[in-house]
Coordinates of C-alpha atoms in Angstrom, one line a residue:
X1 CA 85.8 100.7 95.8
X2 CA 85.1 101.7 98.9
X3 CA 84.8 105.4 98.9
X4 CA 82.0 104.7 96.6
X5 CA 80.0 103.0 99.0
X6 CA 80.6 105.2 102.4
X7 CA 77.8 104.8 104.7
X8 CA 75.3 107.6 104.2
X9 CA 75.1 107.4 100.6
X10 CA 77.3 110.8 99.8
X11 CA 77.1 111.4 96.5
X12 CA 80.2 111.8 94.4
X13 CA 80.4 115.1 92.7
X14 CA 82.1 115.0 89.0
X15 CA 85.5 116.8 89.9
X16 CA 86.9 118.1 86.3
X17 CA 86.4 115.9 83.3
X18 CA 89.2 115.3 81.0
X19 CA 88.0 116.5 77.5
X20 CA 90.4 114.6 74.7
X21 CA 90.2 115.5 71.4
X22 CA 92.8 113.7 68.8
X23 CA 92.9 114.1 65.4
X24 CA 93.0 110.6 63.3
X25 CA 94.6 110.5 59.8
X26 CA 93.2 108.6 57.1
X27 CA 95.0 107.2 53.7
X28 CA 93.6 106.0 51.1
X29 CA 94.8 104.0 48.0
X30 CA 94.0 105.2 44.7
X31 CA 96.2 106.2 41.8
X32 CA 96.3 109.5 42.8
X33 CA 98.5 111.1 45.5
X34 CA 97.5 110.5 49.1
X35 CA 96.6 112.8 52.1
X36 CA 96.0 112.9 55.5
X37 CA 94.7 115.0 58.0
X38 CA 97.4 117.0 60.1
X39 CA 97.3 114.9 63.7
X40 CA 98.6 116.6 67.2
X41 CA 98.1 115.0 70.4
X42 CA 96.6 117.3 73.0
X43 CA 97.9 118.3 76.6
X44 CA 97.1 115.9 79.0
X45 CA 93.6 117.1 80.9
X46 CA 93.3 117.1 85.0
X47 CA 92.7 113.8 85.1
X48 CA 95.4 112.5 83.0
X49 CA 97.5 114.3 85.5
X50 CA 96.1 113.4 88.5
X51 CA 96.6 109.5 87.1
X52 CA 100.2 110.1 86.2
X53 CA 101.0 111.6 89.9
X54 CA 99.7 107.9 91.5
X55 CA 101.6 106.3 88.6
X56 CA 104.9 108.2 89.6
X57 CA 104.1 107.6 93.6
X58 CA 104.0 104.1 93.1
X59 CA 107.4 104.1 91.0
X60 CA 108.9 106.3 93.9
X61 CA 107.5 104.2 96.7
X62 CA 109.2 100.9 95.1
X63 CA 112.6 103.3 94.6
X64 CA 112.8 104.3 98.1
X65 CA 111.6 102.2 100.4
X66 CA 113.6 98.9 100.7
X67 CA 110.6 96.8 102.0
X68 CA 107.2 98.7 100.7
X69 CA 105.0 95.7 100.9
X70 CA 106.1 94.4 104.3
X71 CA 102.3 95.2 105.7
X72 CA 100.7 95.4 102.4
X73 CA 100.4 92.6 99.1
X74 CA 101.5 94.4 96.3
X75 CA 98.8 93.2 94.3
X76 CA 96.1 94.1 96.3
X77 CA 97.9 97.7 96.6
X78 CA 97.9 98.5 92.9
X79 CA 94.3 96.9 92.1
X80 CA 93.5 99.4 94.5
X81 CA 95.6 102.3 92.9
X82 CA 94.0 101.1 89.4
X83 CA 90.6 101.5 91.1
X84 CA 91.7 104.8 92.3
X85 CA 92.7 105.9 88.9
X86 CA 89.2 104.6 87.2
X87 CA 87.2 107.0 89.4
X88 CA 88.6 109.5 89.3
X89 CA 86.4 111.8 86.9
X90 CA 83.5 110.7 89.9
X91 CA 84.8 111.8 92.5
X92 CA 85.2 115.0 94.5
X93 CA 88.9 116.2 95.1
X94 CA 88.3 115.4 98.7
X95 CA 86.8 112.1 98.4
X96 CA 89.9 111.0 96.1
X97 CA 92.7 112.6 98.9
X98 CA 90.9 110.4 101.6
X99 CA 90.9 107.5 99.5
X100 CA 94.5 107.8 98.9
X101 CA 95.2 108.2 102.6
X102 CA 93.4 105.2 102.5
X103 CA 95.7 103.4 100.2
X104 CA 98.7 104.9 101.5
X105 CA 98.1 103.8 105.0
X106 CA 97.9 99.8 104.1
X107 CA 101.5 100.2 103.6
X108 CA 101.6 101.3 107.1
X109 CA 99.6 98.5 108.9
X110 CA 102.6 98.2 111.6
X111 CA 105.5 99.2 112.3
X112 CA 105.3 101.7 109.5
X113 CA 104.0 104.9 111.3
X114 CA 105.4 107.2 109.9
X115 CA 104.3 106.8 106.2
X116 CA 101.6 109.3 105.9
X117 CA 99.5 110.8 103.2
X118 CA 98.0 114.4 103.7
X119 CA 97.2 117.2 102.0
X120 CA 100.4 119.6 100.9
X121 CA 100.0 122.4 101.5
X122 CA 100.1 122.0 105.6
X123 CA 100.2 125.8 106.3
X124 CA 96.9 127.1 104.3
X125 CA 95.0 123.7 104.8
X126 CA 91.9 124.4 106.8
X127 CA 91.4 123.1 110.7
X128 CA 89.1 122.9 113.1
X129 CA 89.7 126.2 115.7
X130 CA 89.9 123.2 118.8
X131 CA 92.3 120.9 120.3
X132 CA 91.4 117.2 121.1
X133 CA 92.4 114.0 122.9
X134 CA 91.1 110.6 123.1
X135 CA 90.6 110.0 127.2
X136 CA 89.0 107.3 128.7
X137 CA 85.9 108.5 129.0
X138 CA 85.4 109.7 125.2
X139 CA 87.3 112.4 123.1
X140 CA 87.3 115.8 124.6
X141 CA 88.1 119.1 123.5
X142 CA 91.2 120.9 125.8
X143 CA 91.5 123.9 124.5
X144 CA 89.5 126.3 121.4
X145 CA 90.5 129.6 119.5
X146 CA 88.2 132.6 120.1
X147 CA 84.9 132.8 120.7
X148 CA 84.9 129.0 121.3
X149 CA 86.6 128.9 124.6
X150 CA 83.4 127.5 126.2
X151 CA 84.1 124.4 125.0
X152 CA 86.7 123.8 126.6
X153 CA 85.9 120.5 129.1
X154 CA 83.2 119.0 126.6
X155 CA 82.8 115.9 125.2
X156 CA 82.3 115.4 121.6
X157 CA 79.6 113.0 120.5
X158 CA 78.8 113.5 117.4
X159 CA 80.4 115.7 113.9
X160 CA 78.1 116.3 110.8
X161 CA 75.4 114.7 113.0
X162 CA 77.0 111.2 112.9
X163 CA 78.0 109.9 116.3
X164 CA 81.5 110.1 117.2
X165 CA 82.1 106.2 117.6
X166 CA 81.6 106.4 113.8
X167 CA 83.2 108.8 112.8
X168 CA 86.4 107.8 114.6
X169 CA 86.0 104.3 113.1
X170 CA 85.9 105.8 109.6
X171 CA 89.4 107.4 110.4
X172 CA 91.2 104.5 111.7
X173 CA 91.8 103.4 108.1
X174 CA 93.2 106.0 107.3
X175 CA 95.8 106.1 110.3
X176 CA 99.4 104.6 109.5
X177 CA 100.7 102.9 112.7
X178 CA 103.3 101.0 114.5
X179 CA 100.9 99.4 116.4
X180 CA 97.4 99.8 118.0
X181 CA 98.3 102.5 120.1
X182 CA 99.5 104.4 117.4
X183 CA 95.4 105.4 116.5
X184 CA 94.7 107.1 118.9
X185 CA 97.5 109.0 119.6
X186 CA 97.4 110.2 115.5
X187 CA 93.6 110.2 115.0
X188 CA 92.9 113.5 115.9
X189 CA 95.4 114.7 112.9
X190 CA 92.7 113.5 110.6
X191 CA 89.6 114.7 112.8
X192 CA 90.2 118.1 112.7
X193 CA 90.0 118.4 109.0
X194 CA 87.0 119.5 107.1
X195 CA 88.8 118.0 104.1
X196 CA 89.1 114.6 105.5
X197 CA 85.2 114.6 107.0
X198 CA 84.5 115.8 103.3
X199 CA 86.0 113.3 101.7
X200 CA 84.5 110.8 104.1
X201 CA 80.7 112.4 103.5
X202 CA 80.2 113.2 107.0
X203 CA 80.0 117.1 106.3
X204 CA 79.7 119.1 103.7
X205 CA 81.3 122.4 102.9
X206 CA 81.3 125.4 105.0
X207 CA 81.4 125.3 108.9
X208 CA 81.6 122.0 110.6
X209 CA 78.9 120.9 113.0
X210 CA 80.4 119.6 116.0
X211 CA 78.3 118.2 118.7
X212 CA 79.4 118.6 122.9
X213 CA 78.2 117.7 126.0
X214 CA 78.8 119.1 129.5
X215 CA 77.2 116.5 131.5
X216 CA 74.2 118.4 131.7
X217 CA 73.0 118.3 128.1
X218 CA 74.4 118.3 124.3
X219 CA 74.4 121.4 122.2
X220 CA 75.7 121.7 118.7
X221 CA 78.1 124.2 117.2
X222 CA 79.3 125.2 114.1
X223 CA 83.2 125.4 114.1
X224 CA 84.3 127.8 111.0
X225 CA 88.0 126.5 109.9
X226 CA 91.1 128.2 110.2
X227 CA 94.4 128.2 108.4
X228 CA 96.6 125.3 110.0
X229 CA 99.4 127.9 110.2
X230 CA 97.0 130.2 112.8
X231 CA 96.5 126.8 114.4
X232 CA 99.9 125.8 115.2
X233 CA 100.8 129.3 116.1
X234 CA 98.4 129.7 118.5
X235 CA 98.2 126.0 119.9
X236 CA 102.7 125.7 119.9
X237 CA 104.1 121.8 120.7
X238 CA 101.9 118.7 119.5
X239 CA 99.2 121.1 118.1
X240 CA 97.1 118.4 116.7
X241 CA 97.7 115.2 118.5
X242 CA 99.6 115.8 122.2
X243 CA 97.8 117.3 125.6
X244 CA 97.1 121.2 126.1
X245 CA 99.4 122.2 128.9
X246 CA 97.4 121.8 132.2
X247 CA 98.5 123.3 135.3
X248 CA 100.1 120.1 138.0
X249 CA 100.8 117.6 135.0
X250 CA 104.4 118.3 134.9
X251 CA 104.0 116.1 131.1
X252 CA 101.9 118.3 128.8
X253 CA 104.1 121.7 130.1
X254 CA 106.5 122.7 127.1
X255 CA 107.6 125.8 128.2
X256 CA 110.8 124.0 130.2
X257 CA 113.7 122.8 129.2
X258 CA 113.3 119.6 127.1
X259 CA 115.6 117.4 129.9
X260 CA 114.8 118.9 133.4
X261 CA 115.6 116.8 136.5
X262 CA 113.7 117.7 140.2
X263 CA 113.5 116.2 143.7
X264 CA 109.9 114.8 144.4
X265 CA 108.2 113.4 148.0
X266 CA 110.7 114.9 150.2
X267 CA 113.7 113.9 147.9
X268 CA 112.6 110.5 147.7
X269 CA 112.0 110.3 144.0
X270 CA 114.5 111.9 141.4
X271 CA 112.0 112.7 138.3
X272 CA 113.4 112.8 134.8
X273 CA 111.0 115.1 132.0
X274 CA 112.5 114.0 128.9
X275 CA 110.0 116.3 126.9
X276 CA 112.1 115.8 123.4
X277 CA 115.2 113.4 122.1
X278 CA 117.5 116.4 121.7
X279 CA 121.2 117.2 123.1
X280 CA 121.4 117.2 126.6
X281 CA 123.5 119.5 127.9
X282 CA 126.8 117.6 129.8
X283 CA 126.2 119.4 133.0
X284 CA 122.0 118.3 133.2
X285 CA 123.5 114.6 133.1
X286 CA 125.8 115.0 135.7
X287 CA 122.8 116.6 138.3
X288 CA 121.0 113.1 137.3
X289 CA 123.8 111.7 138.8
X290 CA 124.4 114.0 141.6
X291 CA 120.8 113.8 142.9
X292 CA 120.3 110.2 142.1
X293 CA 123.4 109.1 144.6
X294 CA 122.0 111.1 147.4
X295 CA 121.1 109.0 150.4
X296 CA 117.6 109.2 150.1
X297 CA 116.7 108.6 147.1
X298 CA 114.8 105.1 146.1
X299 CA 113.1 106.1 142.6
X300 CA 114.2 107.1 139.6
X301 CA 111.0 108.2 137.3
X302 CA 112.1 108.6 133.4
X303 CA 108.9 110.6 132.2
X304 CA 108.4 109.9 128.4
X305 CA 104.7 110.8 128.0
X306 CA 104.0 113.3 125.7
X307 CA 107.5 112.6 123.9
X308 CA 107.0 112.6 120.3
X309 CA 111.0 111.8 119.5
X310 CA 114.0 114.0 117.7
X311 CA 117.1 113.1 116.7
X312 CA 118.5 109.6 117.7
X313 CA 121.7 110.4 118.1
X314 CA 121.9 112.9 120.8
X315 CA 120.4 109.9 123.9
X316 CA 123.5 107.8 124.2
X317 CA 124.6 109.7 127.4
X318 CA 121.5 109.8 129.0
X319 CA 121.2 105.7 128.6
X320 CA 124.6 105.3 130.1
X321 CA 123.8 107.5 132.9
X322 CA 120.9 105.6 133.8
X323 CA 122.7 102.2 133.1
X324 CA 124.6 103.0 135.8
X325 CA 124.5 101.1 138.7
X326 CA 124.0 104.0 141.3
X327 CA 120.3 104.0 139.0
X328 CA 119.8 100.6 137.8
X329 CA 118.8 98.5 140.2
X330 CA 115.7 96.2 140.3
X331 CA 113.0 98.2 141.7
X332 CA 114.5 101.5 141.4
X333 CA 114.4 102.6 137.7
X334 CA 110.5 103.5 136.1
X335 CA 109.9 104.6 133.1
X336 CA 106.7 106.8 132.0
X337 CA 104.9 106.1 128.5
X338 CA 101.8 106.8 126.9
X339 CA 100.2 106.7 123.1
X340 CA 102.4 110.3 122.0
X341 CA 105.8 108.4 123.0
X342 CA 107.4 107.5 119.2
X343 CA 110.1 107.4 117.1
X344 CA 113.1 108.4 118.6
X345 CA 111.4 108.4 122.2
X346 CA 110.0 104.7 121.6
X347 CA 114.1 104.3 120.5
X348 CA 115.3 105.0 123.5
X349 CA 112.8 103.4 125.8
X350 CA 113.2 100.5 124.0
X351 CA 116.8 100.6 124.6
X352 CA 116.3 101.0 128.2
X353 CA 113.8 97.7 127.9
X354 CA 117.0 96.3 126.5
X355 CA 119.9 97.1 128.4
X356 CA 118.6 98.0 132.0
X357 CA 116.4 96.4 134.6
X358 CA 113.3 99.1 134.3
X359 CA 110.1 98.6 134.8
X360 CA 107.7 100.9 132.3
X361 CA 103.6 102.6 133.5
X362 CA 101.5 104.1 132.0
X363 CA 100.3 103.4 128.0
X364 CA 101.6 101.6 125.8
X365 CA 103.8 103.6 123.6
X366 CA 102.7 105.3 120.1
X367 CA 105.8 104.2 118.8
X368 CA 107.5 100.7 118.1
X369 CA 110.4 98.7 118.9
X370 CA 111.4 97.8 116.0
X371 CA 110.1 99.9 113.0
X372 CA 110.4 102.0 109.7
X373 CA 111.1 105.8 109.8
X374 CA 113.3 108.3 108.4
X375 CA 110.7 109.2 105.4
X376 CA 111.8 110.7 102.1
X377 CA 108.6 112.8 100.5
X378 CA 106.7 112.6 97.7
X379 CA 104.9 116.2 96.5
X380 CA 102.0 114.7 94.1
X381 CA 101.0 118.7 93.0
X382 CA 98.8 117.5 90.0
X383 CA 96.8 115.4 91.9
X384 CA 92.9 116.3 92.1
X385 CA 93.7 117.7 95.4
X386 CA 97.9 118.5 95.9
X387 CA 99.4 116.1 98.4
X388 CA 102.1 115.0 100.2
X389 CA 102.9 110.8 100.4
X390 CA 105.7 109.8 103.0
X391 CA 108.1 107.3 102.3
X392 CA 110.5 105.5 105.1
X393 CA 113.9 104.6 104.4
X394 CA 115.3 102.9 107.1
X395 CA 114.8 100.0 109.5
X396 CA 115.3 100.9 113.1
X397 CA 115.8 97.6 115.1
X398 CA 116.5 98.5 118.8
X399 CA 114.7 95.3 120.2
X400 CA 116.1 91.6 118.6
X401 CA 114.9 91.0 115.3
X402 CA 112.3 88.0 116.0
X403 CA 111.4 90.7 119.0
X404 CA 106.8 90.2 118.2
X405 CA 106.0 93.3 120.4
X406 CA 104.7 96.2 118.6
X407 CA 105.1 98.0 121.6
X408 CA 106.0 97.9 124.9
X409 CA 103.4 96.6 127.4
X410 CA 103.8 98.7 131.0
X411 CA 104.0 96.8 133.8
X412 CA 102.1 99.6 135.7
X413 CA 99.2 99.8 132.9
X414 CA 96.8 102.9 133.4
X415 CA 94.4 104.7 131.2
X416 CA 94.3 108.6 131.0
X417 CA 91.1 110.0 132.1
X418 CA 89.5 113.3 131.0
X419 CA 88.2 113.9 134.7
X420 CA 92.1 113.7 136.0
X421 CA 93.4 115.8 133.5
X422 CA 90.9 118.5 133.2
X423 CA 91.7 118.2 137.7
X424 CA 95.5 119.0 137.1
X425 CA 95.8 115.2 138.6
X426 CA 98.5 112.6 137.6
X427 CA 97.4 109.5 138.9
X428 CA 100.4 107.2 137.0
X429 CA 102.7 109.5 139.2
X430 CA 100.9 109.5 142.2
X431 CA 100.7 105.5 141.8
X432 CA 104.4 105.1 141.0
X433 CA 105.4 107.3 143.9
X434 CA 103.5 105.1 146.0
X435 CA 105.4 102.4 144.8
X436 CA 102.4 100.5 142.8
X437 CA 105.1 100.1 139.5
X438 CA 106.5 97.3 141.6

């Protein structure tokens, strides 16, 4: 199996071995009367448990979702459960959680992004004290937790003392997706946890090595975890996977209303922050369409980035607005995406590909087109390590069925640089302002 053979050799630790004992009677014929020892079967050990758990999340998974091997062979899924099961008393708590992310997440091969596996409990589950994002130029930390605010603006090259390309190809595995954009945009929900570079044997326990460089030279830190409930607190919206607010990118601020519309380049441009798929307020709608009708306008930017979705429901009004033929016109309509843009956000920009004549820059979006979401969970709490398995329920098909896109390719493609961000620069703005979207 393949945790068994992770590249530095880690060695497997013995987690809790299941001691049985059973008591067998025996009968014998003779003349006389027979007896038998008294027999009692014993409480099932850790292990026992921890089997029964994957045994009960494969009978839930085949309840709930109506299609759980549309990425995966079922076969090849159980074998790998079996395997699972069989090493168990060899392996450490965290080795078997990242080996059934591993498993989990061939269910999720694409259009299935939303079926994780992680650890339960969420709020007491240790993190690194740093936020991170996957630019261009490498992945770089854009904001820290006291006393580490001096790395703020470094690149990361290496964690444990393995180089960062590694590492970050021993997560992708372990990353459910719609499609390829969908790694990068979730990866860093798996590389800031000591539990997941654990189980993967690129640190031990204790603080986590993490080695930066400034341009000038690398130096190596040791990053002590803190309580993912400190973590969120202190880092707010898209804590682990979305950009730290940065002064002039009008896309990572989440401080302002989650639908805001604004005049840009002299009232040329009408530009649309769609921060979150929630209700939009009747009167926001109609100042889209008061300030898209006035005389100068000749763009309307819909600005998705950094849009992880919400509730599907609530964006019928703003697609009719900008169906409208005051808006859609060839030419006139562009839409914003980048990796964070999913589930309900993908929705509605896919809708948008559907019924309007926009053109799209940026990324490619995290999320699909057509795809699985609306997860039911499953608590496995007597597993080695407690965790928490993801289940979708339903098919969300905005685009036509025999649609082969797993996302939407911009017409305006751009990548997101660390040197731009860290500038307060938005070059996809700048570019579609000057009319490069076409």
């Amino acid at each position: 199996m393949s945790v068994l053979s992770r590249r530095h050799g880690a060695v497997a630790l013995v987690v809790i071995l299941a001691v049985t004992l059973a008591a067998c009677g025996a009968a014998a014929e003779s003349a006389g009367p027979v007896s038998s020892l008294p027999s009692e079967d014993p409480s099932p050990g850790p292990i026992d448990l921890a089997r029964a758990e994957l045994d009960r999340a494969l009978a839930a998974l085949e309840r709930i979702h109506p299609e759980p091997f549309h990425a995966a062979e079922r076969a090849s899924f159980v074998a790998d459960l079996e395997a699972l099961k069989s090493s168990l008393p060899d392996l450490t708590p965290e080795v078997a959680a990242v080996e059934l992310m591993r498993i989990w997440a061939t269910l999720a091969a694409e259009r299935d992004g939303h079926q994780f596996a992680l650890p339960l409990d969420i709020e007491r589950e240790p993190v690194l004290p740093i936020r991170v994002y996957e630019f261009d130029e490498g992945v770089f930390v854009t904001d820290a937790l006291p006393p580490h605010e001096n790395l703020v603006g470094t690149r990361i090259t290496a964690v444990g003392g393995t180089a960062l390309d590694e590492v970050l190809e021993a997560l992708a595995p372990l990353v459910p997706r719609d499609g390829p954009a969908t790694v990068s945009s979730f990866r860093p929900l798996y590389l800031l946890r000591p539990i997941v570079l654990r189980g993967l044997g690129i640190v031990g326990d204790g603080a986590v090595p993490v080695t930066v460089s400034d341009g000038s030279g690398e130096r190596t830190v040791d990053l002590a975890p803190v309580a993912s409930a400190e973590f969120r607190a202190w880092a707010g919206w898209l804590p682990f996977h979305g950009l730290a607010p940065r002064d002039g990118l009008r896309h990572t601020q989440h401080d302002d209303p989650h639908f805001a519309v604004e005049l840009l380049d002299d009232g040329r441009a009408v530009y649309v922050r769609y921060a979150q798929i929630q209700p939009v307020l009747g009167g926001a709608i109609e100042e889209l369409r008061r300030v898209a009708a006035g005389p100068r306008v000749e763009l309307v930017i819909v600005d998705l980035r950094q849009n992880t979705g919400g509730n599907n429901h609530t964006y019928p009004p703003v697609l009719q607005a900008l169906g409208e033929e005051a808006i859609d016109r060839p030419g006139r309509l562009v839409v914003l995406t980048d990796r964070v843009t999913f589930s309900a956000a993908s929705n509605f920009a896919t809708r948008l590909d559907q019924e309007t004549s926009a053109v799209f820059a940026g990324e490619p979006m995290g999320g699909g087109l057509n795809f699985w979401n609306d997860v039911d969970w499953i608590n496995l709490d007597d597993f080695v390590l407690p965790m928490r398995l993801a289940v979708s329920t339903r098919y969300w098909e905005m685009s036509t069925p025999d649609d082969p896109r797993l996302s939407i390719e911009p017409d305006l493609r751009m990548r997101v640089r660390a040197a731009d961000y860290f500038a307060g620069r938005d070059p996809l703005l700048e570019a579609v302002l000057a009319g490069e979207a076409g």
